[in-house]
Amino acid sequence: MKTIENEINQNLMPEESLQIINSMINAAKNKLADDGFHLIFWGWLVTFCALTQYITLKLNIEWGGWVWMLMPLGGIVSGIYGHKQGKKQKVKTHIDSYLGFVWGGFIIAMAITLGFGYAHGIKSTYFFLMLLYGLATFISGGILNFKPLIYGSLFSFAFAILSVFLGEIDQFLCISAALILSYIIPGHMLRSKFKSQQHA
Amino acid sequence: MLKELDPLLHSQLRLAIVSLLVGVKEAEFTYLKEQTNATAGNLSVQIQKLKEAGYIEIEKKFKDNYPQTICKITTTGIKAFEQYVEVIQNYLKPKK
């Protein structure tokens, strides 16, 4: 882009003004706000835990539940990554802000569901977790205008419904499938789009 | 011919700054510098003028012990920008 330096306004034509406005607005608009890291990271981590729990329950191994202790560790990794990214970020778009509220609300709802959902039985906890996965990715997909995330979110809704008809152990398979289709696959697609934009 | 245009916005650099800020929530000084390719000195002067007019807000803080300047457009700035665009569009309308 040519250097914008001059202070003399008399020669600035309306067409040039519009050109400046267009190019500056597009500079911010075309920036993809999410690199997909959190979707991929949490997708794989929770899928790993859910599958480990499923296998250990099937094999009558008692320690399976301990695998969920990886969650706080994941929170730390995610927090550090988010903090580092925040430091690098030179501009905050409205999209960044909306996504922050969506996922902030998601974390609160998740904590409440995990903390108090058992009052209605563990099955309803998993049901609500999958609804939350779907809701957060559906809204994020809409905000980012990224269709794979919107379509992916529909699988979480579908698996939430399916989970109602399955036994408790099979809920872990539902969670894994929901995460693979709603988080991991769209997350990798988002990351590759983000990276291709970085190199463009 | 262009006397109706806001003189504060009818400058390449100030218009570029405001156009950038209209599309985002807030931006660092370094981001504005990168996007406009302006010199730090000129950019400082222009954002100060926009601040004095109430078009933008400037927040100064520290990030990793380095000073950081964050710029954000105000409601007055958005109105002025919309008005400017409207006037420009009128100029560009084909004359009957």
GROMACS .gro file of C-alpha atoms in nm:
model
  296
    1MET     CA    1   0.000   0.000   0.000
    2LYS     CA    2   0.127   0.345  -0.076
    3THR     CA    3   0.230   0.563   0.213
    4ILE     CA    4  -0.039   0.786   0.353
    5GLU     CA    5   0.146   1.090   0.470
    6ASN     CA    6   0.026   1.411   0.318
    7GLU     CA    7  -0.146   1.667   0.524
    8ILE     CA    8  -0.256   1.882   0.233
    9ASN     CA    9  -0.622   1.812   0.183
   10GLN     CA   10  -0.717   2.026  -0.109
   11ASN     CA   11  -0.619   1.768  -0.367
   12LEU     CA   12  -0.798   1.476  -0.205
   13MET     CA   13  -1.073   1.379  -0.446
   14PRO     CA   14  -1.396   1.207  -0.338
   15GLU     CA   15  -1.293   0.893  -0.530
   16GLU     CA   16  -0.964   0.883  -0.341
   17SER     CA   17  -1.147   0.927  -0.011
   18LEU     CA   18  -1.370   0.630  -0.089
   19GLN     CA   19  -1.067   0.426  -0.189
   20ILE     CA   20  -0.896   0.500   0.142
   21ILE     CA   21  -1.211   0.412   0.336
   22ASN     CA   22  -1.254   0.085   0.143
   23SER     CA   23  -0.897  -0.030   0.176
   24MET     CA   24  -0.879   0.050   0.548
   25ILE     CA   25  -1.212  -0.112   0.634
   26ASN     CA   26  -1.117  -0.423   0.435
   27ALA     CA   27  -0.782  -0.446   0.613
   28ALA     CA   28  -0.961  -0.517   0.940
   29LYS     CA   29  -1.261  -0.699   0.796
   30ASN     CA   30  -1.065  -0.969   0.613
   31LYS     CA   31  -0.876  -1.078   0.920
   32LEU     CA   32  -0.998  -1.418   1.040
   33ALA     CA   33  -1.042  -1.379   1.413
   34ASP     CA   34  -0.985  -1.737   1.524
   35ASP     CA   35  -0.694  -1.973   1.458
   36GLY     CA   36  -0.891  -2.277   1.575
   37PHE     CA   37  -0.637  -2.369   1.845
   38HIS     CA   38  -0.886  -2.394   2.132
   39LEU     CA   39  -1.133  -2.599   1.926
   40ILE     CA   40  -0.863  -2.847   1.826
   41PHE     CA   41  -0.696  -2.859   2.166
   42TRP     CA   42  -1.016  -2.909   2.368
   43GLY     CA   43  -1.166  -3.132   2.103
   44TRP     CA   44  -0.876  -3.378   2.120
   45LEU     CA   45  -0.830  -3.353   2.496
   46VAL     CA   46  -1.194  -3.418   2.586
   47THR     CA   47  -1.227  -3.687   2.317
   48PHE     CA   48  -0.920  -3.862   2.461
   49CYS     CA   49  -1.064  -3.844   2.814
   50ALA     CA   50  -1.411  -3.958   2.706
   51LEU     CA   51  -1.274  -4.252   2.506
   52THR     CA   52  -1.037  -4.352   2.787
   53GLN     CA   53  -1.329  -4.344   3.029
   54TYR     CA   54  -1.542  -4.548   2.789
   55ILE     CA   55  -1.276  -4.815   2.738
   56THR     CA   56  -1.188  -4.841   3.108
   57LEU     CA   57  -1.556  -4.871   3.204
   58LYS     CA   58  -1.607  -5.141   2.944
   59LEU     CA   59  -1.303  -5.329   3.076
   60ASN     CA   60  -1.403  -5.274   3.439
   61ILE     CA   61  -1.086  -5.076   3.511
   62GLU     CA   62  -1.139  -4.846   3.805
   63TRP     CA   63  -0.891  -4.567   3.744
   64GLY     CA   64  -1.062  -4.444   3.427
   65GLY     CA   65  -1.228  -4.149   3.598
   66TRP     CA   66  -0.889  -4.003   3.691
   67VAL     CA   67  -0.826  -3.915   3.330
   68TRP     CA   68  -1.054  -3.612   3.378
   69MET     CA   69  -0.783  -3.465   3.599
   70LEU     CA   70  -0.629  -3.356   3.268
   71MET     CA   71  -0.903  -3.091   3.243
   72PRO     CA   72  -0.749  -2.839   3.485
   73LEU     CA   73  -0.415  -2.897   3.311
   74GLY     CA   74  -0.588  -2.824   2.981
   75GLY     CA   75  -0.729  -2.507   3.134
   76ILE     CA   76  -0.376  -2.393   3.221
   77VAL     CA   77  -0.240  -2.470   2.870
   78SER     CA   78  -0.538  -2.298   2.711
   79GLY     CA   79  -0.502  -1.999   2.942
   80ILE     CA   80  -0.128  -1.962   2.867
   81TYR     CA   81  -0.192  -1.986   2.492
   82GLY     CA   82  -0.474  -1.729   2.511
   83HIS     CA   83  -0.255  -1.495   2.717
   84LYS     CA   84   0.033  -1.521   2.468
   85GLN     CA   85  -0.198  -1.462   2.173
   86GLY     CA   86  -0.350  -1.162   2.351
   87LYS     CA   87  -0.003  -1.013   2.391
   88LYS     CA   88   0.063  -1.046   2.019
   89GLN     CA   89  -0.275  -0.902   1.920
   90LYS     CA   90  -0.246  -0.545   1.801
   91VAL     CA   91  -0.609  -0.498   1.713
   92LYS     CA   92  -0.928  -0.610   1.879
   93THR     CA   93  -1.221  -0.650   1.643
   94HIS     CA   94  -1.588  -0.664   1.739
   95ILE     CA   95  -1.576  -1.029   1.633
   96ASP     CA   96  -1.302  -1.096   1.892
   97SER     CA   97  -1.524  -0.935   2.150
   98TYR     CA   98  -1.839  -1.133   2.054
   99LEU     CA   99  -1.644  -1.460   2.052
  100GLY     CA  100  -1.507  -1.375   2.395
  101PHE     CA  101  -1.860  -1.337   2.531
  102VAL     CA  102  -1.984  -1.657   2.363
  103TRP     CA  103  -1.703  -1.872   2.502
  104GLY     CA  104  -1.702  -1.690   2.836
  105GLY     CA  105  -2.072  -1.773   2.873
  106PHE     CA  106  -2.000  -2.128   2.755
  107ILE     CA  107  -1.736  -2.179   3.025
  108ILE     CA  108  -1.975  -2.052   3.295
  109ALA     CA  109  -2.258  -2.275   3.168
  110MET     CA  110  -2.021  -2.574   3.149
  111ALA     CA  111  -1.899  -2.519   3.505
  112ILE     CA  112  -2.259  -2.496   3.632
  113THR     CA  113  -2.364  -2.806   3.435
  114LEU     CA  114  -2.065  -3.008   3.558
  115GLY     CA  115  -2.103  -2.878   3.913
  116PHE     CA  116  -2.479  -2.908   3.959
  117GLY     CA  117  -2.611  -3.109   3.665
  118TYR     CA  118  -2.571  -3.438   3.853
  119ALA     CA  119  -2.876  -3.339   4.061
  120HIS     CA  120  -3.082  -3.453   3.763
  121GLY     CA  121  -2.866  -3.758   3.694
  122ILE     CA  122  -2.538  -3.795   3.507
  123LYS     CA  123  -2.718  -3.864   3.177
  124SER     CA  124  -2.880  -3.522   3.176
  125THR     CA  125  -2.537  -3.367   3.250
  126TYR     CA  126  -2.391  -3.518   2.932
  127PHE     CA  127  -2.704  -3.421   2.739
  128PHE     CA  128  -2.663  -3.055   2.840
  129LEU     CA  129  -2.287  -3.064   2.776
  130MET     CA  130  -2.348  -3.166   2.416
  131LEU     CA  131  -2.615  -2.900   2.377
  132LEU     CA  132  -2.364  -2.645   2.502
  133TYR     CA  133  -2.096  -2.773   2.259
  134GLY     CA  134  -2.346  -2.732   1.978
  135LEU     CA  135  -2.470  -2.391   2.088
  136ALA     CA  136  -2.123  -2.238   2.128
  137THR     CA  137  -1.994  -2.370   1.795
  138PHE     CA  138  -2.318  -2.278   1.614
  139ILE     CA  139  -2.295  -1.915   1.730
  140SER     CA  140  -1.917  -1.897   1.671
  141GLY     CA  141  -1.964  -2.034   1.320
  142GLY     CA  142  -2.224  -1.765   1.254
  143ILE     CA  143  -2.005  -1.486   1.393
  144LEU     CA  144  -1.702  -1.605   1.195
  145ASN     CA  145  -1.918  -1.677   0.891
  146PHE     CA  146  -1.751  -2.019   0.882
  147LYS     CA  147  -1.997  -2.281   0.760
  148PRO     CA  148  -1.807  -2.600   0.865
  149LEU     CA  149  -1.841  -2.486   1.225
  150ILE     CA  150  -2.214  -2.425   1.184
  151TYR     CA  151  -2.271  -2.764   1.018
  152GLY     CA  152  -2.042  -2.932   1.272
  153SER     CA  153  -2.246  -2.789   1.560
  154LEU     CA  154  -2.554  -2.970   1.430
  155PHE     CA  155  -2.385  -3.302   1.510
  156SER     CA  156  -2.355  -3.201   1.876
  157PHE     CA  157  -2.729  -3.130   1.884
  158ALA     CA  158  -2.797  -3.463   1.712
  159PHE     CA  159  -2.573  -3.658   1.952
  160ALA     CA  160  -2.736  -3.483   2.248
  161ILE     CA  161  -3.074  -3.621   2.132
  162LEU     CA  162  -2.923  -3.964   2.060
  163SER     CA  163  -2.764  -3.979   2.405
  164VAL     CA  164  -3.109  -3.974   2.566
  165PHE     CA  165  -3.177  -4.318   2.419
  166LEU     CA  166  -2.842  -4.470   2.514
  167GLY     CA  167  -2.697  -4.607   2.835
  168GLU     CA  168  -2.461  -4.412   3.062
  169ILE     CA  169  -2.140  -4.570   2.934
  170ASP     CA  170  -2.233  -4.507   2.571
  171GLN     CA  171  -2.271  -4.137   2.652
  172PHE     CA  172  -1.892  -4.115   2.633
  173LEU     CA  173  -1.901  -4.236   2.275
  174CYS     CA  174  -2.161  -3.970   2.196
  175ILE     CA  175  -1.943  -3.700   2.351
  176SER     CA  176  -1.641  -3.818   2.151
  177ALA     CA  177  -1.834  -3.826   1.825
  178ALA     CA  178  -1.988  -3.483   1.895
  179LEU     CA  179  -1.644  -3.335   1.962
  180ILE     CA  180  -1.480  -3.493   1.657
  181LEU     CA  181  -1.751  -3.356   1.428
  182SER     CA  182  -1.821  -3.023   1.600
  183TYR     CA  183  -1.475  -2.926   1.725
  184ILE     CA  184  -1.188  -3.123   1.580
  185ILE     CA  185  -1.278  -3.136   1.209
  186PRO     CA  186  -1.410  -2.776   1.182
  187GLY     CA  187  -1.124  -2.665   1.411
  188HIS     CA  188  -0.860  -2.808   1.173
  189MET     CA  189  -1.041  -2.654   0.876
  190LEU     CA  190  -1.051  -2.317   1.052
  191ARG     CA  191  -0.681  -2.342   1.136
  192SER     CA  192  -0.584  -2.423   0.780
  193LYS     CA  193  -0.793  -2.127   0.654
  194PHE     CA  194  -0.630  -1.905   0.915
  195LYS     CA  195  -0.281  -2.020   0.815
  196SER     CA  196  -0.346  -1.979   0.443
  197GLN     CA  197  -0.464  -1.624   0.516
  198GLN     CA  198  -0.146  -1.555   0.715
  199HIS     CA  199   0.067  -1.659   0.418
  200ALA     CA  200  -0.148  -1.478   0.161
  201MET     CA  201  -1.616   2.236  -0.422
  202LEU     CA  202  -1.564   2.015  -0.119
  203LYS     CA  203  -1.638   2.277   0.145
  204GLU     CA  204  -1.910   2.071   0.314
  205LEU     CA  205  -1.667   1.794   0.394
  206ASP     CA  206  -1.543   1.773   0.751
  207PRO     CA  207  -1.192   1.921   0.723
  208LEU     CA  208  -1.072   1.703   1.005
  209LEU     CA  209  -1.158   1.387   0.815
  210HIS     CA  210  -1.071   1.520   0.471
  211SER     CA  211  -0.706   1.430   0.509
  212GLN     CA  212  -0.562   1.103   0.383
  213LEU     CA  213  -0.404   0.991   0.706
  214ARG     CA  214  -0.680   1.099   0.945
  215LEU     CA  215  -0.943   0.945   0.716
  216ALA     CA  216  -0.742   0.622   0.706
  217ILE     CA  217  -0.712   0.615   1.086
  218VAL     CA  218  -1.085   0.671   1.138
  219SER     CA  219  -1.177   0.418   0.864
  220LEU     CA  220  -0.960   0.158   1.035
  221LEU     CA  221  -1.105   0.229   1.378
  222VAL     CA  222  -1.465   0.223   1.251
  223GLY     CA  223  -1.424  -0.146   1.167
  224VAL     CA  224  -1.264  -0.261   1.491
  225LYS     CA  225  -1.324  -0.236   1.863
  226GLU     CA  226  -0.981  -0.093   1.940
  227ALA     CA  227  -0.638  -0.087   1.781
  228GLU     CA  228  -0.283  -0.037   1.895
  229PHE     CA  229  -0.078   0.253   1.763
  230THR     CA  230   0.159   0.003   1.599
  231TYR     CA  231  -0.131  -0.156   1.408
  232LEU     CA  232  -0.240   0.184   1.273
  233LYS     CA  233   0.120   0.254   1.177
  234GLU     CA  234   0.152  -0.078   0.990
  235GLN     CA  235  -0.175  -0.037   0.803
  236THR     CA  236  -0.127   0.325   0.702
  237ASN     CA  237   0.250   0.308   0.647
  238ALA     CA  238   0.272   0.648   0.814
  239THR     CA  239   0.566   0.763   1.024
  240ALA     CA  240   0.524   0.743   1.401
  241GLY     CA  241   0.562   1.120   1.432
  242ASN     CA  242   0.296   1.207   1.178
  243LEU     CA  243   0.060   0.944   1.313
  244SER     CA  244   0.102   1.077   1.667
  245VAL     CA  245   0.014   1.428   1.556
  246GLN     CA  246  -0.293   1.313   1.363
  247ILE     CA  247  -0.436   1.091   1.636
  248GLN     CA  248  -0.389   1.377   1.880
  249LYS     CA  249  -0.597   1.603   1.651
  250LEU     CA  250  -0.868   1.339   1.627
  251LYS     CA  251  -0.865   1.301   2.003
  252GLU     CA  252  -0.899   1.677   2.057
  253ALA     CA  253  -1.204   1.674   1.828
  254GLY     CA  254  -1.354   1.393   2.037
  255TYR     CA  255  -1.350   1.153   1.741
  256ILE     CA  256  -1.127   0.896   1.909
  257GLU     CA  257  -1.022   0.795   2.258
  258ILE     CA  258  -0.661   0.722   2.342
  259GLU     CA  259  -0.559   0.496   2.625
  260LYS     CA  260  -0.198   0.470   2.728
  261LYS     CA  261  -0.080   0.168   2.923
  262PHE     CA  262   0.213  -0.066   2.962
  263LYS     CA  263   0.250  -0.412   2.808
  264ASP     CA  264   0.559  -0.609   2.911
  265ASN     CA  265   0.720  -0.287   3.035
  266TYR     CA  266   0.674  -0.119   2.697
  267PRO     CA  267   0.439   0.176   2.656
  268GLN     CA  268   0.131   0.090   2.454
  269THR     CA  269  -0.115   0.332   2.296
  270ILE     CA  270  -0.464   0.204   2.226
  271CYS     CA  271  -0.704   0.397   2.004
  272LYS     CA  272  -1.078   0.357   1.993
  273ILE     CA  273  -1.340   0.545   1.792
  274THR     CA  274  -1.609   0.737   1.985
  275THR     CA  275  -1.978   0.783   1.903
  276THR     CA  276  -1.896   1.137   1.785
  277GLY     CA  277  -1.628   0.991   1.558
  278ILE     CA  278  -1.869   0.735   1.411
  279LYS     CA  279  -2.129   1.008   1.343
  280ALA     CA  280  -1.869   1.233   1.181
  281PHE     CA  281  -1.748   0.943   0.966
  282GLU     CA  282  -2.101   0.852   0.855
  283GLN     CA  283  -2.169   1.215   0.767
  284TYR     CA  284  -1.843   1.235   0.574
  285VAL     CA  285  -1.931   0.922   0.374
  286GLU     CA  286  -2.276   1.063   0.300
  287VAL     CA  287  -2.131   1.390   0.165
  288ILE     CA  288  -1.877   1.198  -0.044
  289GLN     CA  289  -2.154   0.982  -0.188
  290ASN     CA  290  -2.350   1.295  -0.281
  291TYR     CA  291  -2.049   1.430  -0.467
  292LEU     CA  292  -2.016   1.106  -0.657
  293LYS     CA  293  -2.381   1.088  -0.759
  294PRO     CA  294  -2.423   1.156  -1.129
  295LYS     CA  295  -2.535   1.516  -1.185
  296LYS     CA  296  -2.869   1.559  -1.360
   0.00000   0.00000   0.00000
